[in-house]
Every structure is written in C-alpha cells, then in structure tokens.
Short mmCIF file of C-alpha atoms and ligand atoms in Angstrom, two decimals:
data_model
loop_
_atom_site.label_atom_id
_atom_site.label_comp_id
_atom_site.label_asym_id
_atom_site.label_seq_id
_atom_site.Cartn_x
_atom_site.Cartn_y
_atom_site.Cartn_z
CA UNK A 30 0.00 0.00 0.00
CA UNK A 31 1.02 3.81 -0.75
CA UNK A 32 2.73 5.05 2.58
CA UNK A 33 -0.23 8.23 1.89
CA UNK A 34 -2.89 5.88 1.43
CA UNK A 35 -2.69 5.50 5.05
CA UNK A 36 -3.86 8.41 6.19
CA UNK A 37 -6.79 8.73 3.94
CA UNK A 38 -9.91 8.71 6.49
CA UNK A 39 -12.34 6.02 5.00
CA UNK A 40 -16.36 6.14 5.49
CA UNK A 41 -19.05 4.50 4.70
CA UNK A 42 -21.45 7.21 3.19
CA UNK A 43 -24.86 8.02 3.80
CA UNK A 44 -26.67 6.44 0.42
CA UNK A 45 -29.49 8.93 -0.83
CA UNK A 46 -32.46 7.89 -2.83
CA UNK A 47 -32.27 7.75 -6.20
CA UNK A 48 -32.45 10.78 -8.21
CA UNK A 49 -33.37 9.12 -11.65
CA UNK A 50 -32.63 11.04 -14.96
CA UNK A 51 -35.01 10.00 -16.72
CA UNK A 52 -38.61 12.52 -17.13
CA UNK A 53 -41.24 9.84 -17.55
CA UNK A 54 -40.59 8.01 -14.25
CA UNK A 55 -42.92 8.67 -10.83
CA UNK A 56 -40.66 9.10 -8.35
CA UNK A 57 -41.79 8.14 -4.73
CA UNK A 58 -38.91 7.31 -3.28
CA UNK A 59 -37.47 10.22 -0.95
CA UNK A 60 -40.24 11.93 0.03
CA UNK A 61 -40.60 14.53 -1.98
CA UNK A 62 -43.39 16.87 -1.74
CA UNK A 63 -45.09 16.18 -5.30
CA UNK A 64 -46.64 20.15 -4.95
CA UNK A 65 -44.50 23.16 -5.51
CA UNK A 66 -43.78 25.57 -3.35
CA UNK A 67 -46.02 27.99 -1.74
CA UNK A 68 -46.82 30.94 -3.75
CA UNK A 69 -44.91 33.82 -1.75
CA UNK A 70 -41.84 31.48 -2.74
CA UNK A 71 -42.54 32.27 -6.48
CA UNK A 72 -42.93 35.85 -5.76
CA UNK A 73 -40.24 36.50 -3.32
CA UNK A 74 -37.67 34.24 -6.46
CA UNK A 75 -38.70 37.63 -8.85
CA UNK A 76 -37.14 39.70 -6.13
CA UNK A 77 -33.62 38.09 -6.02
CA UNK A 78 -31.12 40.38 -7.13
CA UNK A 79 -28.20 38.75 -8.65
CA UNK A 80 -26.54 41.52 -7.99
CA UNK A 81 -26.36 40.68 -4.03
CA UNK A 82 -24.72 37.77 -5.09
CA UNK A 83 -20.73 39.28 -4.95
CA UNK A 84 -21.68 40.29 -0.98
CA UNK A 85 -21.59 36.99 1.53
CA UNK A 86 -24.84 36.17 2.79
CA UNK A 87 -25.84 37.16 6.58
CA UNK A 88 -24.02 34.75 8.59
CA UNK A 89 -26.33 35.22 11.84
CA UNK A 90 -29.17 34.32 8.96
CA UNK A 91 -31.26 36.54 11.00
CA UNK A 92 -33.99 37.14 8.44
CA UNK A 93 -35.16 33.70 8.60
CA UNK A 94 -34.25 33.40 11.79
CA UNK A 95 -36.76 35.96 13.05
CA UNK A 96 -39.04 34.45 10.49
CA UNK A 97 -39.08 31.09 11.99
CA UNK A 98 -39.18 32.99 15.77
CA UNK A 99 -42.32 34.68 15.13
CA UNK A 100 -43.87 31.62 13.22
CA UNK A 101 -43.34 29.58 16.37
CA UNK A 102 -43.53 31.95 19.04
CA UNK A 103 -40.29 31.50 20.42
CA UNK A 104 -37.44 33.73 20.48
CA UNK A 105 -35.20 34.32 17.93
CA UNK A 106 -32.22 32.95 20.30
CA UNK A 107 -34.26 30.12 20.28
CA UNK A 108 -33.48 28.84 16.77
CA UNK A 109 -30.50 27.72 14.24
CA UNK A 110 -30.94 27.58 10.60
CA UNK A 111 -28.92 25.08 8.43
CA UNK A 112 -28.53 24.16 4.82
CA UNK A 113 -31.27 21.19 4.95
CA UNK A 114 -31.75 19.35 8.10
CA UNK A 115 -28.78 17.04 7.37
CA UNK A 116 -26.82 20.09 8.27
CA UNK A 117 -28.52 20.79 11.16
CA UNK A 118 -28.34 17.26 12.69
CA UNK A 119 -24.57 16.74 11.76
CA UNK A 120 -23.64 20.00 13.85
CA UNK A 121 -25.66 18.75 16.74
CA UNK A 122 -24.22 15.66 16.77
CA UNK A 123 -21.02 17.69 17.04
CA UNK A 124 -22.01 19.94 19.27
CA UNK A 125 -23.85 17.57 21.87
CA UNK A 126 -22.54 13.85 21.46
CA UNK A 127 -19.10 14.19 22.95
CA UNK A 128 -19.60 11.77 26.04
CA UNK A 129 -17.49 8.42 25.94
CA UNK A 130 -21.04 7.48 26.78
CA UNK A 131 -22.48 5.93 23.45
CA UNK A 132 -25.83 7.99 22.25
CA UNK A 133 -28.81 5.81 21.59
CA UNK A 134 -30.92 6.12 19.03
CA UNK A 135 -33.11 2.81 17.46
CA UNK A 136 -32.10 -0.01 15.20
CA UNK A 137 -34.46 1.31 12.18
CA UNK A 138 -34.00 4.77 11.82
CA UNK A 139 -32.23 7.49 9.80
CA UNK A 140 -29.73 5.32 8.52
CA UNK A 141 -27.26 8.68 8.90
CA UNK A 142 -27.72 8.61 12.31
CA UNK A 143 -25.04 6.55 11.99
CA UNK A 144 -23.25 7.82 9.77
CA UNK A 145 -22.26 10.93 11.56
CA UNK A 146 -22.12 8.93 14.53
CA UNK A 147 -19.07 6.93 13.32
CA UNK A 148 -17.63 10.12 10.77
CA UNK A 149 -16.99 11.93 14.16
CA UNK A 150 -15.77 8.69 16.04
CA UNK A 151 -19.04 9.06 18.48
CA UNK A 152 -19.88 5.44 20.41
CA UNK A 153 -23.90 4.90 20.13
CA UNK A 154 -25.99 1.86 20.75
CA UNK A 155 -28.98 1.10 18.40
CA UNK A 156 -32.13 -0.37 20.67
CA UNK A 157 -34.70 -3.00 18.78
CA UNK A 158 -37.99 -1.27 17.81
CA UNK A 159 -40.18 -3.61 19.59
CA UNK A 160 -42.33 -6.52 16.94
CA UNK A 161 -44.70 -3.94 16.13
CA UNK A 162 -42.05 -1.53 14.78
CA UNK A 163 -42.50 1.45 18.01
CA UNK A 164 -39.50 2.88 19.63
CA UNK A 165 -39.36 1.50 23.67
CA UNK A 166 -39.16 4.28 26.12
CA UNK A 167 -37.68 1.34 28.54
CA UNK A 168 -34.41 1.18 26.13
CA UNK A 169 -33.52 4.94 26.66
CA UNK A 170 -33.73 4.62 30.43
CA UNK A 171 -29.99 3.37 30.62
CA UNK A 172 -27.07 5.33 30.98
CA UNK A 173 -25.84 7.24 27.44
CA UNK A 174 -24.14 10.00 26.19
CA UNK A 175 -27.25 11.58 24.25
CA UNK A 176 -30.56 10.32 22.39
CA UNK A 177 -31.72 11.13 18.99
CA UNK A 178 -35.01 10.17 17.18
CA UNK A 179 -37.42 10.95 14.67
CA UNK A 180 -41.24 11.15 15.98
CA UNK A 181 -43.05 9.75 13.49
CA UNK A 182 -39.88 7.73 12.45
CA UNK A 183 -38.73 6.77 9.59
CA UNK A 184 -39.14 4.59 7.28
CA UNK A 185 -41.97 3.57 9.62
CA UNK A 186 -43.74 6.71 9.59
CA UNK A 187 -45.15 5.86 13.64
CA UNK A 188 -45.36 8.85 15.62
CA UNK A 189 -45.52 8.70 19.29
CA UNK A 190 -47.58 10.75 21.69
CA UNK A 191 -46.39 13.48 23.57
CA UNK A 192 -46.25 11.55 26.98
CA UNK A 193 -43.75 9.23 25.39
CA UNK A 194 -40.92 11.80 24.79
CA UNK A 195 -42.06 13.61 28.25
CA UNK A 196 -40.88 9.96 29.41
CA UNK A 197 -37.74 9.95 27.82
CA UNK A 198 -37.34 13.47 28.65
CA UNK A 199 -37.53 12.72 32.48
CA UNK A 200 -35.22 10.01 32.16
CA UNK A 201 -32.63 12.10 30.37
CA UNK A 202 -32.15 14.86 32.00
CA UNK A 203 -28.33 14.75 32.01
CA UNK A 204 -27.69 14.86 28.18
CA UNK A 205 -29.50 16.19 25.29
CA UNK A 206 -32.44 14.75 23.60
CA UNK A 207 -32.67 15.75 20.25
CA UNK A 208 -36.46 15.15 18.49
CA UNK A 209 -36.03 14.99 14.62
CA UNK A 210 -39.42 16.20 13.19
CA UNK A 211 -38.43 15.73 9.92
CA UNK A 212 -42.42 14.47 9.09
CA UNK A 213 -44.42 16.15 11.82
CA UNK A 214 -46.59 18.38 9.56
CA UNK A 215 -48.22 15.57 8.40
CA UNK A 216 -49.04 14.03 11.86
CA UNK A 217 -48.37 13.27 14.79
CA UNK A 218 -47.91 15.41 18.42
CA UNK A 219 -44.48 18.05 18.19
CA UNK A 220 -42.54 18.19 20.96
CA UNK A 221 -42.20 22.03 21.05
CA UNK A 222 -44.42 22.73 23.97
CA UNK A 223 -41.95 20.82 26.21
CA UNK A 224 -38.88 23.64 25.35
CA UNK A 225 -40.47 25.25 28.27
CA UNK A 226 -39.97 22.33 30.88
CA UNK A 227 -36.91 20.62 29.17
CA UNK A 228 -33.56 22.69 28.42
CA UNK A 229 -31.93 19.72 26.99
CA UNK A 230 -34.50 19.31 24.20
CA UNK A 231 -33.64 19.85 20.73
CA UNK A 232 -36.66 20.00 18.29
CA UNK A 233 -35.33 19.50 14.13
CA UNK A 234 -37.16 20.46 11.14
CA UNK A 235 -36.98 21.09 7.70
CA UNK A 236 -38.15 22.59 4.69
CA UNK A 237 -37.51 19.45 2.46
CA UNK A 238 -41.09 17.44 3.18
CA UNK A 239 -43.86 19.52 3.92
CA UNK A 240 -42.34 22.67 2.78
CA UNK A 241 -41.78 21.39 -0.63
CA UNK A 242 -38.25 22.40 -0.64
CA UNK A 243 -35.78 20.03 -0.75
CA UNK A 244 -33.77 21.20 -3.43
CA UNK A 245 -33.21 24.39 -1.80
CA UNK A 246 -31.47 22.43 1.07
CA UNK A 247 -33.36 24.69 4.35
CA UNK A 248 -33.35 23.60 8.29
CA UNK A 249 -33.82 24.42 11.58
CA UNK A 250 -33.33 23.66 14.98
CA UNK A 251 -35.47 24.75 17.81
CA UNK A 252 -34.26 24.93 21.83
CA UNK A 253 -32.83 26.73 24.63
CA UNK A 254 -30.50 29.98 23.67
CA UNK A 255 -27.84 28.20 25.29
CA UNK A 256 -27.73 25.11 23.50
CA UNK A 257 -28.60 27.42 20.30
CA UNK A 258 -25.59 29.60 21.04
CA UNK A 259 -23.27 26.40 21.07
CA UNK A 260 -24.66 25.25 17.73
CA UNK A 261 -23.97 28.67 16.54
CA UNK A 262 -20.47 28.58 17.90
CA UNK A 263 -20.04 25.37 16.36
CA UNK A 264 -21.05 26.70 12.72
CA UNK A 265 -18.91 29.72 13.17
CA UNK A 266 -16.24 27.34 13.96
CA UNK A 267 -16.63 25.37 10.89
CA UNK A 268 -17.91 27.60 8.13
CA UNK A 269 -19.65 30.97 9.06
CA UNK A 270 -21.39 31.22 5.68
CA UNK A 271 -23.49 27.62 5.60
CA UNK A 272 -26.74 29.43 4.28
CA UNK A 273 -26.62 31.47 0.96
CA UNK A 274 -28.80 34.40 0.46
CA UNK A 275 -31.45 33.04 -2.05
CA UNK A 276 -32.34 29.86 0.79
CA UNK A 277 -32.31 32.68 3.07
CA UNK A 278 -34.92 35.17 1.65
CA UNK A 279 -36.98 32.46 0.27
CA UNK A 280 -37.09 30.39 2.90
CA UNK A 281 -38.42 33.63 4.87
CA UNK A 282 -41.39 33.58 2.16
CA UNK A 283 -42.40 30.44 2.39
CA UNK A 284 -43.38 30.85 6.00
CA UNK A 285 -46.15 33.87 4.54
CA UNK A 286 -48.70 31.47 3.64
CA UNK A 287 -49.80 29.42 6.03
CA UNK A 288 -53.25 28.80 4.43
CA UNK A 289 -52.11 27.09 1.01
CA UNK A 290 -49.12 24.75 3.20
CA UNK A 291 -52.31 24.01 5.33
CA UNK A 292 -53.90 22.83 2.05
CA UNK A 293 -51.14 21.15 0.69
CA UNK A 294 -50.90 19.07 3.63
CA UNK A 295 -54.58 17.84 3.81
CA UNK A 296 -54.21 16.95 0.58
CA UNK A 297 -51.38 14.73 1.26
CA UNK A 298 -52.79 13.22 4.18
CA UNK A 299 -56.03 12.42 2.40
CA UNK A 300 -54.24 10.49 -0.16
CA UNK A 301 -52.34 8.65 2.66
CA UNK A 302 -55.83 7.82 3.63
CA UNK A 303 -56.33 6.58 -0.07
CA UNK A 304 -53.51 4.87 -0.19
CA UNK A 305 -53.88 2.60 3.12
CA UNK A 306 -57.27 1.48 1.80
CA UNK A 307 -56.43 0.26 -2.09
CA UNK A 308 -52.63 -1.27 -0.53
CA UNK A 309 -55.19 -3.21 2.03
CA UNK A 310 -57.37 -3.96 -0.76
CA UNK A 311 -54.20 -5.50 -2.67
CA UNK A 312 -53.56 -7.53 0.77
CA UNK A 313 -50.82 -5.55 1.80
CA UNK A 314 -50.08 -4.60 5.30
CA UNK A 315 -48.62 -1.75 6.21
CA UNK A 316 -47.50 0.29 9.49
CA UNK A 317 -49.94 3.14 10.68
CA UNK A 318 -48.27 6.11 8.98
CA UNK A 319 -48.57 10.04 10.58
CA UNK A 320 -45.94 11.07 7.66
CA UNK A 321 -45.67 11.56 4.21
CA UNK A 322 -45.14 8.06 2.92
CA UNK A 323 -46.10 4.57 3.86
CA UNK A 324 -44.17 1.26 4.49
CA UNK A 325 -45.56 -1.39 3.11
CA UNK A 326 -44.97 -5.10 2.50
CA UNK A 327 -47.53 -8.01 1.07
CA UNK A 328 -47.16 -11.56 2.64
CA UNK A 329 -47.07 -13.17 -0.56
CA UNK A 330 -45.11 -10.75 -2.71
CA UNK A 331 -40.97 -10.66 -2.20
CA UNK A 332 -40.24 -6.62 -1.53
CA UNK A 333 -36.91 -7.46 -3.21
CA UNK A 334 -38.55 -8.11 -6.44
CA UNK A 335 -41.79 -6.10 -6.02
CA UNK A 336 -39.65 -3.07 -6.00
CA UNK A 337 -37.52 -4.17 -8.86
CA UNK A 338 -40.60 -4.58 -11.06
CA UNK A 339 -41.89 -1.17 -9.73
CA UNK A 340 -38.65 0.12 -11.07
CA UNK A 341 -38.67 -1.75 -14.19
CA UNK A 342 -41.84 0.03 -14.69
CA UNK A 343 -40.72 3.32 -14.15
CA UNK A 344 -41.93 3.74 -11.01
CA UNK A 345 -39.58 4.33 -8.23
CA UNK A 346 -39.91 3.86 -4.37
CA UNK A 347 -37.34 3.01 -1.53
CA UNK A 348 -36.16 -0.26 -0.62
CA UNK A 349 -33.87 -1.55 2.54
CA UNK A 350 -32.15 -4.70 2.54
CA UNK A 351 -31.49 -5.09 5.53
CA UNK A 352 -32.86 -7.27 8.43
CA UNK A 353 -36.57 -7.30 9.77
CA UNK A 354 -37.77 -4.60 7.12
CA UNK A 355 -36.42 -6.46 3.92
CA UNK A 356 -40.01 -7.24 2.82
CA UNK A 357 -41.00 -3.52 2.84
CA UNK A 358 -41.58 -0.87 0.50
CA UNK A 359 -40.92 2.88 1.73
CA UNK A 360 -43.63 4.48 -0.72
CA UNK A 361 -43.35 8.56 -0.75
CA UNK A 362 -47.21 9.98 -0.68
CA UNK A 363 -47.90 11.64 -4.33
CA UNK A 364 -50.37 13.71 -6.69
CA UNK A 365 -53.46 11.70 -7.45
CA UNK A 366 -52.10 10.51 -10.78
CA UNK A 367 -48.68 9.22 -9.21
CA UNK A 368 -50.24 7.01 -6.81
CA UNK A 369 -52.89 5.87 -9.69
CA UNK A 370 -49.80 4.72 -11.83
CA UNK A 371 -48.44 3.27 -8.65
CA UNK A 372 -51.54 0.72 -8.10
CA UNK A 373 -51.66 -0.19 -11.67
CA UNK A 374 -48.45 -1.29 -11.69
CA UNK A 375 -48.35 -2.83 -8.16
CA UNK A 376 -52.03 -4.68 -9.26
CA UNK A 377 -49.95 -6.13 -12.52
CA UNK A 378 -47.73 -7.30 -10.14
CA UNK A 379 -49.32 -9.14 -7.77
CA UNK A 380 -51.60 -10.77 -10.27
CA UNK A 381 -49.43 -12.89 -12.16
CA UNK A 382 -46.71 -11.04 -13.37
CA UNK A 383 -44.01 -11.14 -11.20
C1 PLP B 401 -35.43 13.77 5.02
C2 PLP B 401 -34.97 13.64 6.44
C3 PLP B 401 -34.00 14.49 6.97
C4 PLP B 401 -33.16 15.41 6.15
O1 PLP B 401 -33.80 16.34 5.49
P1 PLP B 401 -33.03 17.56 4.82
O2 PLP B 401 -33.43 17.49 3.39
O3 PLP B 401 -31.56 17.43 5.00
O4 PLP B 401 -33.59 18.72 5.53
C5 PLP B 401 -33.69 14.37 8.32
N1 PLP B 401 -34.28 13.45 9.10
C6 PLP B 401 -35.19 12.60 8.61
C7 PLP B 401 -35.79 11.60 9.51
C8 PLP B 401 -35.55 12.66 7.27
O5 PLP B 401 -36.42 11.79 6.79
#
C-alpha cells in the first residue's frame, strides 16, 4: 500500500435515494413533496437580485431566523438555521454527542444517524424497535451519552404521543435529547411545547417534506439559547457562511402562507388515507403512517422483487435490505395521478406477473 494511502480517512457514506434522470418516471422514493412551493416562494424568487450575489450572505441568517421565531412563538435565540436538516443534525451531533457514553438512538431509523455517529468517532448503541415496529421508552432509560429520534420515524412513519418523549425526557435529564421532526406536519404530536420544561430538548425540522423544498437544502433547529448559542459557535467554527442568500430570503417567504401549506398538507394526508385502503385492498399490510409516505410489505409478494418490477416500470420507491424490514416498500405519498400509476403497476404485479 502507498505510505499516503494511510492516512486517507475512509467512510461508509450516507446512500441517498435515487435521483433518476429519466422525465417519464414517478418518483416516490425520498419523500418529496409532489406540490411546488407555496406561492410567496414564487414571488419572493422575482425579487432576487443577482446583484447581491458578490456580498456573503448574513451569517447570523437573522432574516429567517426571526421568520421562523415569530412563526413559532419563540425567540429568535431560540433557533439555528442550516442548509437542509442534514446540516442541522450533523452540527448537533457535534455539538452535543461528545460523552465516551455511546448515544442511543433505534435499530431502524435514519440510517445517517449513523453515519455521523461513526464520521466523528461518536460510540452509540442502536435499541430493537419492539415486533410492532414502536421505539421502547424502557431502552432509553440506561445510561448514554445523548438520544436522537425521529417522531413519526422513519421509514416507519409511527409517531408517538407526547407523553412518550415527556418519558424519555424525564429520564434524560443529564444529556440532550434531540427530536427529529423531519415528518411532523403531516401528523403526529411536536414536541415544542416541552422547550419550556426541558432545556436539553432539541426539536429538528426542515423545509424538504412539507415545505416542498428540498432542493433548496433549508433547516432548523429549535431549543434553549444556550444550546442554540453552542450550535452557533459550532457553525462559526466550521464555516460561518453555511446558508446562501437566495435559501435565506426564500425560505423567509415560504413561511407567509400558512393557508395554502395548510392545504397542501390535507391533501397529502387524504391520499395517505387513499392509499392505506387500495394497498389493504391489494392484501398488503402496512405500518400506521402520521408522515408523508407509507411502508408497506404483502405476505405473498418478495419486496426485493416487487420493487424491482416497480422500477422496471418506471416507477420508483425506496427499498432496505437489511434485516426485519427487507419485505418492505418505503412508498413517498404523491399527486393523485402518481399514486394511480403506482396501483396499476403494483395490481400487474401481484396478479401474475411477477
Ligand atoms: C429527510 C430527512 C432528513 C433530512 O432532510 P433535509 O433534506 O436534510 O432537511 C432528516 N431526518 C429525517 C428523519 C428525514 O427523513
């Protein structure tokens, strides 16, 4: 081996969803918001002067930051913005998880949980969901350096009630709990009232699900100023300039119309709704879903191959091989003609062709 080959840190990435070149395809598999944008995005894009663009951005972002403090009702020392949530989690997990302690966080997750976890060399255990796929309060009652989750999780897309992360809360008072809400617009309790009891609670969002904007890569993190000040001190540390100006602006519109991203996310719910009764129809089961996709798996139908003929026929979802959720289908919530396409070629499937 090449004496500089040594020092070469190796990783095992995080591995995205496909992002498929092709037009044609329906793409449900990484949740995706299949509606645009709200409107006040649109109009606040004509604004953008690209002239603004040879000045560096704000690096206190404090024009979404006081967007996203008035939106909540918290103080703008309350919240950090980051570019996506991704962001935002990989600086707490710098910030926080620096116990010899391991963290915790479940077995079926994030899968980049873990990924930061062993990029910055932090020990974590993974508790079993239990058999019907719930994170156990019980497990996060030992010892640990930290706890992070997503409520609803994901892929399952089960939320837990508000008394569950009080319980985890009260038996974690010595390190910080971070809360991923990655999917909580589309149900499910947020843990935001408890900032006022808890000061080692960390509530995560995003703009990439509910917001419909992944692609412009917008976060947030919600707690006390003083863990807020070291995330802050952490970004300054590392890059003062993580947000550019367009993300920043239009991510302050998009919080101006709270009556069409209400709309937007009844719709989606409604075709959750839709969706659970033709997959039950088809003999599917699948887990009771408060987010924007649901995992699936029929009893007499391999998920291996079911999603390789979903693929085959252009229509793309997300599949895990790995153990206990190798016979399900992550399938991403979409328009009305997505998810018709979907059972088509799911019903062609099952009867006969696979
Ligand atoms: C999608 C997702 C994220 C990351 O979203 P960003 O696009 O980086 O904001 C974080 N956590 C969970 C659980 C997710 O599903």
């Amino acid at each position: 081996m090449k004496e500089w080959k040594k020092n070469i840190r190796k990783v095992v990435p995080y591995v995205p969803g496909e992002q498929p070149k092709q037009q044609d395809i329906i793409k449900l598999n990484t949740n995706e918001n299949p509606y645009p944008p709200s409107p006040s995005v649109y109009e606040a894009m004509k604004r953008i002067d690209p002239g603004r663009m040879r000045l560096y951005p704000d690096p206190s972002c404090r024009m979404l930051v006081n967007g996203l403090a008035s939106y909540h009702g918290l103080d703008a020392g309350q919240i950090f913005v980051g570019v996506g949530s991704d962001d935002v989690l990989a600086m707490a997990f710098m910030t926080f998880f620096n116990s010899e302690k391991p963290i915790l966080f479940p077995d079926i997750t994030y899968s980049f949980y873990q990924v930061w976890a062993d990029l910055l060399k932090i020990p974590f255990k993974t508790p079993a969901l239990d058999e019907d796929f719930q994170i156990r309060a019980e497990d996060y009652y030992r010892e640990n350096g930290g706890v992070i989750f997503p409520n609803p999780n994901a892929p399952t897309g089960i939320a837990r009630p508000l008394d569950f992360i009080r319980d985890i809360l009260d038996h974690n008072q010595d390190v910080i709990v971070v809360v991923d809400e990655a999917y909580i617009d589309f149900g499910g309790e947020t843990a935001l009232p408890l900032l006022k009891e808890y000061e080692n609670l960390l509530v995560v969002r995003t703009y990439s699900k509910s917001r419909s904007m992944a692609g412009m890569r917008i976060g947030y993190a919600m707690g006390n100023p003083e863990l807020i000040q070291a995330l802050n001190d952490v970004k300054y540390s590392y890059n003062s300039y993580t947000m550019d100006q367009t993300a920043l602006e239009l991510g302050t519109a998009a919080l101006l119309d709270e009556n069409y991203f209400q709309s937007v996310l009844r719709k989606i719910i409604a075709t959750r709704q839709e969706a659970a009764e033709r997959l039950t129809q088809m003999g599917f089961r699948w887990l009771d879903s408060s987010a924007n996709f649901i995992f699936a798996a029929h009893p007499s139908c391999d998920g291996g191959k079911l999603f390789q003929y979903l693929r085959d026929h252009g229509v793309y979802v997300r599949y895990f091989n790995s153990p206990r959720i190798d016979q399900y289908l992550r399938i991403t919530i979409g328009t009305d003609e997505e998810m018709k396409r979907l059972y088509q070629v799911l019903e062609s499937a099952l009867y006969g062709n696979i």
